[in-house]
Coordinates of C-alpha atoms in Angstrom, one line a residue:
M294 CA 75.1 65.9 83.1
T295 CA 77.6 68.2 84.5
E296 CA 76.8 71.7 85.6
T297 CA 79.9 73.6 85.1
A298 CA 81.9 76.1 87.4
D299 CA 79.6 78.9 85.6
Q300 CA 76.5 77.6 85.8
T301 CA 76.6 76.1 89.7
D302 CA 77.4 80.3 90.4
Q303 CA 74.5 81.9 88.4
T304 CA 71.7 83.1 90.8
T305 CA 68.6 84.2 89.3
Q306 CA 68.0 88.1 89.6
H307 CA 66.6 91.2 88.2
A308 CA 67.8 93.6 86.7
G309 CA 68.3 95.9 88.7
Q310 CA 70.0 93.4 91.6
I311 CA 72.7 92.5 88.3
A312 CA 73.5 96.6 88.0
V313 CA 74.1 96.9 91.3
E314 CA 76.6 93.4 92.0
V315 CA 78.3 94.4 88.9
A316 CA 78.6 98.2 90.1
R317 CA 79.6 96.8 93.8
A318 CA 81.9 94.5 91.6
H319 CA 83.8 98.0 90.7
G320 CA 83.6 99.9 93.8
V321 CA 80.4 101.0 93.4
E322 CA 79.7 102.0 97.4
H323 CA 76.9 105.3 96.7
M324 CA 74.3 105.7 94.3
F325 CA 73.0 109.0 93.4
T326 CA 69.9 109.7 91.8
L327 CA 66.4 111.3 92.0
S328 CA 63.6 109.0 92.6
G329 CA 62.0 107.9 89.1
A330 CA 59.8 104.7 88.3
H331 CA 61.8 103.4 84.9
V332 CA 64.8 102.4 87.4
F333 CA 63.2 101.5 90.3
P334 CA 64.8 97.7 90.1
L335 CA 67.9 99.4 90.4
Y336 CA 66.6 101.1 93.7
D337 CA 65.6 98.1 95.0
G338 CA 68.2 96.4 93.9
A339 CA 70.1 98.7 96.1
V340 CA 68.4 98.1 99.3
K341 CA 68.5 93.9 98.8
A342 CA 71.9 93.7 98.1
D343 CA 74.1 92.9 101.2
P344 CA 75.0 95.0 102.5
P345 CA 72.5 97.3 101.5
M346 CA 74.2 99.9 98.7
R347 CA 73.3 104.0 100.0
I348 CA 71.1 105.3 98.0
V349 CA 71.4 109.5 98.0
D350 CA 68.4 110.8 96.4
V351 CA 69.3 114.9 95.5
R352 CA 67.0 117.7 94.2
H353 CA 67.6 118.2 91.3
E354 CA 69.2 115.9 88.4
P355 CA 72.7 117.2 87.7
S356 CA 73.3 117.5 91.8
A357 CA 73.5 113.7 91.5
V358 CA 75.7 113.0 88.1
F359 CA 77.8 116.1 89.7
A360 CA 78.3 114.3 92.7
A361 CA 79.2 110.9 90.8
E362 CA 81.5 112.6 89.0
A363 CA 83.3 113.8 92.4
V364 CA 83.5 110.3 93.6
G365 CA 84.6 109.3 90.1
K366 CA 87.8 112.2 91.1
L367 CA 88.2 111.3 94.4
T368 CA 88.2 107.7 94.8
R369 CA 89.5 107.4 91.1
K370 CA 87.1 104.2 91.6
P371 CA 84.0 105.4 89.0
G372 CA 80.9 107.0 90.4
L373 CA 77.3 105.3 89.9
A374 CA 74.3 108.1 89.6
V375 CA 71.1 106.7 88.8
L376 CA 68.6 108.9 86.3
T377 CA 64.9 108.3 85.2
A378 CA 63.8 108.1 81.9
G379 CA 63.5 111.0 79.8
P380 CA 64.0 114.9 80.8
G381 CA 65.6 113.2 84.1
V382 CA 68.5 111.6 81.6
T383 CA 68.4 115.0 79.5
N384 CA 69.2 116.9 82.9
G385 CA 72.3 115.4 83.0
V386 CA 73.6 115.9 80.2
S387 CA 75.7 118.9 81.5
P388 CA 77.2 117.3 84.8
L389 CA 77.8 114.5 82.2
T390 CA 79.9 116.6 79.7
Q391 CA 81.8 118.4 82.5
A392 CA 82.8 114.5 83.4
Y393 CA 83.9 113.7 79.5
F394 CA 85.7 117.2 79.1
S395 CA 87.5 116.5 82.6
G396 CA 88.3 112.4 82.5
S397 CA 86.4 112.1 85.6
P398 CA 85.1 108.4 86.1
L399 CA 81.7 108.3 86.2
V400 CA 78.7 105.6 84.8
C401 CA 75.3 106.3 84.2
V402 CA 72.5 104.1 84.3
G403 CA 69.1 105.8 82.6
G404 CA 65.5 104.5 82.6
R405 CA 64.5 104.1 79.2
A406 CA 60.5 104.3 77.8
P407 CA 59.1 99.9 77.7
A408 CA 60.3 98.4 74.8
G409 CA 57.3 96.9 74.3
R410 CA 56.0 99.6 74.0
W411 CA 58.1 101.1 72.4
G412 CA 57.4 103.8 69.4
S413 CA 53.4 103.6 70.7
G414 CA 54.5 107.5 72.3
S415 CA 54.7 106.0 76.4
L416 CA 55.8 108.2 79.0
Q417 CA 59.4 110.3 78.5
E418 CA 60.0 107.9 75.5
L419 CA 63.4 109.6 74.9
D420 CA 66.2 107.4 72.3
H421 CA 68.7 108.7 74.9
P422 CA 72.3 107.2 73.1
P423 CA 72.3 109.4 70.8
I424 CA 71.4 112.3 72.5
L425 CA 75.5 111.6 74.5
S426 CA 77.2 110.0 72.2
T427 CA 79.8 112.9 72.0
V428 CA 80.1 113.8 75.2
T429 CA 80.4 110.0 76.7
K430 CA 83.2 107.3 76.3
S431 CA 80.6 105.1 75.3
A432 CA 76.6 105.6 75.3
R433 CA 74.4 102.7 74.8
T434 CA 71.4 100.6 75.4
A435 CA 70.9 97.2 77.1
H436 CA 68.1 95.8 75.4
T437 CA 66.9 93.0 77.4
V438 CA 67.8 91.6 81.2
E439 CA 70.6 89.5 80.2
D440 CA 72.9 92.4 78.2
V441 CA 73.0 94.0 81.2
G442 CA 75.0 92.6 83.5
P443 CA 77.6 92.8 80.2
A444 CA 76.9 96.5 79.4
L445 CA 77.4 97.5 82.7
D446 CA 80.6 95.7 83.5
E447 CA 82.1 96.9 80.0
A448 CA 80.5 100.9 80.7
F449 CA 82.6 100.7 84.3
T450 CA 85.5 98.7 82.7
L451 CA 85.4 102.1 80.1
A452 CA 84.5 104.4 82.3
G453 CA 88.0 104.2 85.0
S454 CA 90.7 103.0 82.0
S455 CA 92.8 105.5 80.3
H456 CA 91.5 107.8 79.3
R457 CA 88.8 107.7 82.3
G458 CA 85.8 109.8 81.5
P459 CA 81.7 108.6 81.3
A460 CA 79.7 106.7 80.0
F461 CA 76.2 105.9 79.7
V462 CA 74.2 102.5 79.7
D463 CA 70.1 102.6 79.3
V464 CA 67.5 99.9 80.0
P465 CA 63.9 99.1 78.5
M466 CA 61.7 99.7 81.8
D467 CA 60.2 96.3 81.2
E468 CA 63.1 94.9 80.8
L469 CA 64.9 96.4 84.1
F470 CA 62.3 94.4 85.8
N471 CA 62.6 91.0 84.0
S472 CA 64.8 88.4 85.6
T473 CA 67.5 85.8 84.8
A474 CA 69.9 83.9 85.9
T475 CA 73.5 85.1 85.6
P476 CA 77.5 84.4 86.8
A477 CA 78.7 86.3 89.8
P478 CA 80.3 89.4 88.5
R479 CA 84.4 89.0 88.5
P480 CA 86.4 92.1 90.7
A481 CA 87.7 95.0 88.5
E482 CA 90.7 94.9 86.8
R483 CA 92.6 98.6 85.7
R484 CA 93.8 98.8 82.4
T485 CA 97.1 100.2 81.5
I486 CA 98.9 101.8 78.5
E487 CA 102.7 100.6 78.3
P488 CA 104.5 104.1 76.7
D489 CA 107.1 104.4 73.9
G490 CA 110.3 104.4 76.1
D491 CA 112.6 106.3 73.4
A492 CA 109.9 108.9 73.2
L493 CA 110.5 109.4 77.1
R494 CA 114.0 109.0 76.5
A495 CA 113.9 111.5 73.9
I496 CA 111.9 114.1 75.9
A497 CA 114.7 113.4 78.7
R498 CA 117.5 115.1 76.4
L499 CA 115.1 117.4 75.9
L500 CA 114.9 119.0 79.6
A501 CA 118.5 117.7 80.0
E502 CA 119.2 120.2 77.0
A503 CA 117.1 122.9 79.1
V504 CA 118.2 126.2 81.2
H505 CA 114.8 127.2 81.8
P506 CA 112.5 124.4 82.1
V507 CA 109.0 124.2 84.3
L508 CA 106.6 121.2 84.5
V509 CA 102.8 121.1 84.7
I510 CA 101.2 119.1 87.0
G511 CA 97.5 118.0 85.8
S512 CA 94.5 116.3 86.6
D513 CA 95.3 112.7 85.3
V514 CA 99.0 112.8 87.6
W515 CA 96.3 112.5 90.4
L516 CA 93.3 110.0 88.6
D517 CA 96.5 108.2 87.1
H518 CA 97.4 107.4 90.5
A519 CA 100.8 109.0 89.8
E520 CA 101.3 111.5 92.3
D521 CA 104.1 109.5 94.2
A522 CA 106.3 109.3 91.3
A523 CA 105.3 113.0 90.0
L524 CA 106.4 114.3 93.5
R525 CA 109.3 111.7 92.3
F526 CA 110.4 112.9 89.7
V527 CA 110.4 116.9 91.0
E528 CA 112.1 116.3 94.0
Q529 CA 115.2 114.2 92.2
T530 CA 115.5 116.6 89.5
G531 CA 114.8 120.4 91.2
V532 CA 113.2 121.1 88.1
P533 CA 109.9 123.9 89.1
V534 CA 106.4 123.2 89.1
I535 CA 103.1 124.9 88.5
S536 CA 99.7 122.1 88.6
N537 CA 96.1 122.8 87.7
G538 CA 93.1 121.0 87.9
M539 CA 93.7 118.1 90.6
G540 CA 97.2 117.7 90.0
R541 CA 96.9 120.9 92.8
G542 CA 98.5 118.7 95.9
V543 CA 100.8 116.8 93.9
V544 CA 103.2 119.0 94.9
P545 CA 101.9 120.1 98.7
G546 CA 101.4 123.8 98.9
G547 CA 104.2 125.8 99.9
H548 CA 106.7 123.3 98.4
P549 CA 110.1 125.5 97.4
Q550 CA 109.7 124.4 93.4
L551 CA 106.3 124.9 93.2
V552 CA 105.9 128.2 91.8
T553 CA 102.7 128.7 90.6
K554 CA 102.6 132.0 92.4
A555 CA 105.1 133.1 90.2
R556 CA 103.1 131.5 86.7
G557 CA 103.6 134.5 84.0
R558 CA 107.4 134.5 84.8
A559 CA 107.6 130.5 84.4
L560 CA 106.0 130.2 81.2
G561 CA 107.4 133.3 79.9
Q562 CA 110.8 132.8 80.6
A563 CA 110.6 129.8 80.2
D564 CA 112.6 127.6 77.1
L565 CA 111.3 123.7 77.8
V566 CA 107.8 123.5 79.0
V567 CA 106.6 120.1 79.7
V568 CA 102.8 119.5 80.6
V569 CA 102.0 116.2 81.5
G570 CA 98.1 114.6 82.5
T571 CA 96.5 117.9 81.2
P572 CA 95.1 119.2 77.6
L573 CA 96.3 122.2 76.7
D574 CA 93.5 124.6 76.3
F575 CA 93.1 127.8 77.0
R576 CA 94.3 127.3 80.4
L577 CA 97.8 126.7 79.2
G578 CA 97.8 129.1 76.5
Y579 CA 96.8 126.4 73.8
G580 CA 100.4 124.8 74.4
V581 CA 102.5 128.7 73.7
F582 CA 105.0 129.3 76.0
G583 CA 107.9 131.7 76.5
G584 CA 108.9 134.6 74.4
K585 CA 108.3 137.1 77.1
E586 CA 110.8 140.1 77.6
E587 CA 113.1 138.7 74.9
A588 CA 113.3 134.8 76.1
P589 CA 112.9 133.1 72.4
V590 CA 109.8 131.2 71.9
A591 CA 110.0 127.4 74.7
R592 CA 109.8 123.8 73.5
T593 CA 106.5 122.0 74.1
V594 CA 106.5 118.3 75.5
H595 CA 102.8 117.2 75.7
V596 CA 102.6 114.0 78.3
A597 CA 99.3 112.0 78.1
D598 CA 97.7 109.0 80.0
S599 CA 96.3 107.6 76.7
P600 CA 97.2 109.0 72.9
E601 CA 94.2 110.3 72.2
Q602 CA 94.8 113.0 74.8
L603 CA 97.6 114.4 73.0
A604 CA 97.3 117.6 71.8
G605 CA 96.9 117.9 67.9
H606 CA 97.2 121.7 67.5
A607 CA 99.8 122.8 69.2
E608 CA 103.5 122.4 67.4
L609 CA 105.4 119.5 69.7
A610 CA 109.5 119.1 70.5
G611 CA 107.8 115.9 72.3
S612 CA 105.2 113.4 73.4
A613 CA 104.2 110.1 74.5
A614 CA 101.2 108.5 76.2
G615 CA 100.8 106.0 79.1
D616 CA 100.7 105.0 82.5
L617 CA 101.9 108.1 84.3
T618 CA 103.7 106.0 86.7
T619 CA 106.1 104.8 84.0
C620 CA 106.6 108.0 81.8
F621 CA 107.8 109.9 85.4
D622 CA 110.1 106.6 86.4
V623 CA 111.6 106.4 82.8
L624 CA 112.0 110.0 82.6
L625 CA 114.3 110.3 86.1
D626 CA 116.0 107.2 84.9
A627 CA 116.9 108.3 82.2
L628 CA 117.5 112.3 83.0
L629 CA 119.7 111.0 85.7
S630 CA 122.1 108.8 83.7
G631 CA 124.0 112.2 82.6
P632 CA 124.8 114.7 84.6
K633 CA 122.2 116.3 86.4
P634 CA 120.9 119.6 85.8
R635 CA 121.3 122.4 87.2
W636 CA 118.2 124.4 87.4
G637 CA 119.2 125.8 90.9
D638 CA 119.5 129.5 89.6
W639 CA 116.4 129.8 87.5
L640 CA 114.6 128.6 90.2
A641 CA 116.6 130.7 92.8
D642 CA 114.7 133.1 90.3
L643 CA 111.1 132.0 90.0
Q644 CA 111.2 131.7 94.1
A645 CA 112.2 135.6 94.5
T646 CA 109.1 136.2 92.2
V647 CA 106.9 133.3 94.3
A648 CA 108.3 135.4 97.3
Q649 CA 107.4 138.8 96.1
A650 CA 104.0 137.6 95.0
T651 CA 103.3 136.6 98.1
E652 CA 104.4 139.6 100.5
R653 CA 102.1 141.3 97.7
D654 CA 99.0 138.9 98.0
A655 CA 99.6 139.7 102.4
A656 CA 98.0 143.1 101.6
L657 CA 94.8 141.6 100.4
L658 CA 94.0 138.7 102.4
S659 CA 94.5 141.4 105.3
A660 CA 92.3 143.5 103.6
E661 CA 90.1 145.6 105.8
A662 CA 88.6 147.0 102.7
D663 CA 84.5 148.5 102.8
P664 CA 82.5 146.6 101.2
I665 CA 84.8 143.5 101.7
H666 CA 87.7 142.8 99.3
P667 CA 86.9 139.0 98.2
A668 CA 90.4 137.9 99.1
R669 CA 89.8 138.5 102.7
I670 CA 87.4 136.2 102.6
Y671 CA 90.5 133.4 102.0
G672 CA 93.0 135.5 104.2
E673 CA 91.1 134.2 107.3
L674 CA 90.3 130.6 105.5
L675 CA 93.6 129.6 104.8
P676 CA 94.8 129.3 108.6
R677 CA 91.7 127.4 109.3
L678 CA 91.9 124.7 106.3
A679 CA 93.1 121.0 107.0
D680 CA 96.1 119.7 104.8
D681 CA 93.3 116.8 104.7
A682 CA 90.6 119.4 102.9
V683 CA 88.8 118.7 100.8
V684 CA 88.1 122.4 98.8
V685 CA 85.6 122.5 96.2
G686 CA 85.4 126.1 93.7
D687 CA 81.9 126.8 92.1
G688 CA 81.7 130.2 91.0
G689 CA 83.0 133.2 88.7
D690 CA 85.0 135.8 90.0
F691 CA 85.3 134.5 94.0
V692 CA 86.4 131.2 92.8
S693 CA 89.0 132.6 91.0
F694 CA 91.1 134.0 93.9
A695 CA 90.6 130.2 95.0
G696 CA 93.1 129.5 92.2
K697 CA 95.5 132.1 93.3
Y698 CA 95.3 131.4 97.1
V699 CA 94.3 127.6 97.6
E700 CA 97.7 125.7 97.5
P701 CA 95.8 122.4 98.4
K702 CA 99.4 120.7 100.4
R703 CA 97.7 116.9 99.4
P704 CA 96.7 115.8 96.4
G705 CA 93.2 115.0 96.0
G706 CA 91.9 118.0 97.6
W707 CA 91.0 120.1 95.4
L708 CA 87.6 119.9 93.6
D709 CA 86.4 122.3 90.5
P710 CA 84.5 121.8 86.7
G711 CA 87.4 121.5 84.9
P712 CA 88.1 122.6 81.3
F713 CA 84.5 123.3 80.9
G714 CA 83.3 125.1 83.5
C715 CA 79.9 123.9 84.4
L716 CA 78.3 126.4 87.7
G717 CA 76.2 124.5 89.8
A718 CA 78.6 121.5 89.9
G719 CA 79.5 122.3 93.9
M720 CA 77.0 121.0 95.6
G721 CA 77.0 117.3 94.6
A722 CA 80.6 117.6 94.3
A723 CA 79.9 118.9 98.1
M724 CA 77.8 115.7 98.8
A725 CA 80.0 113.2 97.5
A726 CA 83.5 115.0 99.2
R727 CA 81.5 114.8 102.7
L728 CA 80.5 110.4 101.9
V729 CA 84.1 109.9 100.8
R730 CA 86.2 111.5 103.3
P731 CA 83.4 111.5 106.3
S732 CA 86.6 112.6 109.0
G733 CA 88.3 115.8 106.9
Q734 CA 87.1 118.8 106.3
V735 CA 84.6 119.7 103.1
V736 CA 84.5 123.2 102.3
L737 CA 82.5 124.4 99.5
L738 CA 83.6 128.0 97.9
Y739 CA 80.7 129.4 96.2
G740 CA 79.8 132.3 93.9
D741 CA 76.2 134.0 94.6
G742 CA 75.5 133.1 91.1
A743 CA 76.5 130.0 90.9
A744 CA 74.5 128.9 94.6
G745 CA 71.4 130.3 92.3
M746 CA 71.9 126.8 90.7
S747 CA 72.4 124.0 93.5
L748 CA 71.1 125.6 96.8
M749 CA 68.2 124.4 96.7
D750 CA 69.8 120.6 97.3
V751 CA 70.8 122.2 101.1
D752 CA 67.6 120.1 101.8
T753 CA 70.0 116.9 100.8
L754 CA 73.0 118.0 103.2
V755 CA 70.6 117.9 105.8
R756 CA 68.7 114.9 105.3
H757 CA 71.5 112.6 104.9
D758 CA 73.6 114.2 107.6
L759 CA 75.9 115.8 105.2
P760 CA 77.7 118.2 106.6
V761 CA 79.5 121.4 104.8
V762 CA 81.1 124.6 104.9
M763 CA 79.5 126.7 102.4
V764 CA 82.0 130.0 102.0
M765 CA 80.2 132.2 99.2
G766 CA 81.3 135.5 98.1
N767 CA 78.2 136.9 97.3
N768 CA 78.6 140.4 95.2
G769 CA 75.6 140.6 94.3
A770 CA 76.7 140.1 90.0
W771 CA 78.0 137.4 87.4
G772 CA 81.2 138.5 88.3
L773 CA 82.9 136.8 85.7
E774 CA 80.2 138.3 82.9
K775 CA 79.9 142.1 84.4
G776 CA 83.7 143.2 84.4
P777 CA 84.8 141.8 80.8
M778 CA 81.3 143.0 79.5
Q779 CA 81.7 146.4 80.8
M780 CA 84.9 146.5 79.0
L781 CA 83.8 145.4 75.5
Y782 CA 80.8 147.8 75.2
G783 CA 81.2 150.8 78.5
Y784 CA 78.3 149.2 79.9
D785 CA 76.8 145.5 81.0
V786 CA 72.9 144.0 81.2
A787 CA 72.4 140.8 82.6
A788 CA 74.5 140.7 85.1
D789 CA 72.9 142.2 88.1
L790 CA 71.6 140.1 90.7
A791 CA 69.5 141.3 94.1
P792 CA 72.5 143.1 96.0
Q793 CA 72.6 141.2 99.7
T794 CA 70.2 138.3 99.6
R795 CA 69.7 136.3 102.2
Y796 CA 71.4 132.9 101.3
D797 CA 71.8 131.9 104.5
Q798 CA 68.5 133.0 105.5
V799 CA 68.0 130.0 102.3
V800 CA 69.9 127.1 103.3
Q801 CA 68.1 127.4 107.0
A802 CA 64.9 127.8 106.4
L803 CA 66.2 123.9 104.4
G804 CA 67.5 122.8 108.0
G805 CA 70.4 123.9 107.9
A806 CA 72.4 126.9 109.7
G807 CA 74.0 130.1 108.7
E808 CA 74.7 134.2 108.9
M809 CA 75.3 137.3 106.9
V810 CA 79.0 138.9 107.0
T811 CA 79.1 142.6 106.2
D812 CA 82.4 143.5 108.2
P813 CA 85.7 141.8 107.8
R814 CA 86.2 140.9 111.8
E815 CA 83.4 139.3 111.9
I816 CA 84.3 136.9 108.7
G817 CA 86.5 134.6 111.3
P818 CA 85.1 134.4 114.1
A819 CA 81.8 133.1 111.7
L820 CA 84.2 130.4 109.6
D821 CA 84.9 129.5 113.1
R822 CA 80.7 128.9 113.6
A823 CA 80.5 127.1 111.0
F824 CA 83.4 124.4 111.3
A825 CA 82.4 124.1 114.8
A826 CA 78.7 123.3 113.8
N827 CA 78.6 119.9 111.9
V828 CA 75.4 121.0 110.2
P829 CA 75.1 121.8 106.7
Y830 CA 77.1 125.7 107.4
L831 CA 76.7 129.0 104.8
V832 CA 78.9 131.7 105.6
N833 CA 77.0 134.4 103.4
V834 CA 80.1 137.3 103.3
V835 CA 79.3 140.9 101.1
T836 CA 81.5 142.0 99.0
D837 CA 83.1 144.5 96.6
V838 CA 81.4 144.1 93.2
D839 CA 84.2 145.9 91.8
A840 CA 87.3 143.8 93.7
A841 CA 87.0 141.7 90.3
Y842 CA 89.7 138.9 90.0
P843 CA 92.4 140.4 87.6
R844 CA 92.6 137.9 84.7
Q845 CA 94.6 137.5 81.3
T846 CA 92.1 135.2 79.7
F847 CA 88.6 134.6 79.1
G848 CA 88.6 131.3 77.9
V849 CA 88.4 131.7 74.1

């Protein structure tokens, strides 16, 4: 009998080795986990791979999933989290949900009680997929060792295809230890969706007719590899731009067409708003724009990377879905085939508003107030940030100031929890950023409330030699809740934390370094020490609890 090519390429491996090979074929370089016996074969597969896959073990499972999500966001290839059965998996539900809402490519492999004991009450026996099915692109069990390779290949392919998101596969413990002959996995191919050219040309006609257009660039522009096409479109058309999420940096901070600092005027006076690569959710007024200062209500256009992401609740003047590079290029060709749009006066108006906002901001960024105004921290941090820095936001009120003042110079330099709003996400994201960008600055912006959810994972940073600069706005409160509750009721409860807590000493006890700052003049020197330390370093700045961020929405 003559062997086929598939048969000759097959090798006998246990399921953990098969899983690692499939993950590597999809570009995975790191496995984030917290040790559990249900998933030991996956560790064995990582250790014995050639070359070995790096295992990063954390102190609480959410950090593992948040780290895998951040790898997905930064590399635009699915990250990998491995969670043990039962509580290991359920501890990952919130970060998986964050990845689902953010469109982050991620595969989570869960342990599972042995199939041979199923139904008899073995340790941590739980049917995970029904729990996760509503917050993942796919949640399934690979019931046999032969199922592991195909199930994971499909999970990685789904996670990395538009619209991106998390996929979950669990494997019974007895099957995970079993071996079988399998073919070598094939390199992954990216799936794309071809957009409707007629729909895009109709949007181009709307743009050509507009007098006060605004382009909003969201996370999927980055995640869909469309950053170059987006910047080309912006610069050749002259359209004013606002960015959010990982769309920040696609148009570099300081660019004359970036008018995020004039956001209120731009979106309130616009006659056409084209939103690309982000939902029409609470962050964008649910897709209702214009209508301010006697301006008419604007027409809204939504462009997404896949049809299911197009808004169903908003009244749309146009929409298109598919590969976002193609979308931008077709729009540009169509728009420039006619008379070039004349949006100079509108852009100049918004630029004047940006200049006024910048002048107002300068006073807060240099404020000498005692207690320290949170904005002063950013006044000291901004000139110290390199163009290739990765800035991670993990907090409420304090990180809201970052959204106002930090404008990345390059795409892929900003990480936040996205619309689901998980606190505690920052530490995992920071460790991922340090692994993916080993030579760049990594800055984790921490609220003191958020820090309480993940600060123990400084131990992970230390053990794995992952230096990160952590900058904390420590106002001794859940600031995002304290102010609104006072506004509603005239008092607040369950909103206060211990004042001036020495979180920096917690970092020191875990093997890092840090200091507390109470004088605004000492913020800059403390940051310099943190960047020079080359260890996990916390600058714990005590701030004024009454200096709240002036927000216009509470997300409802």
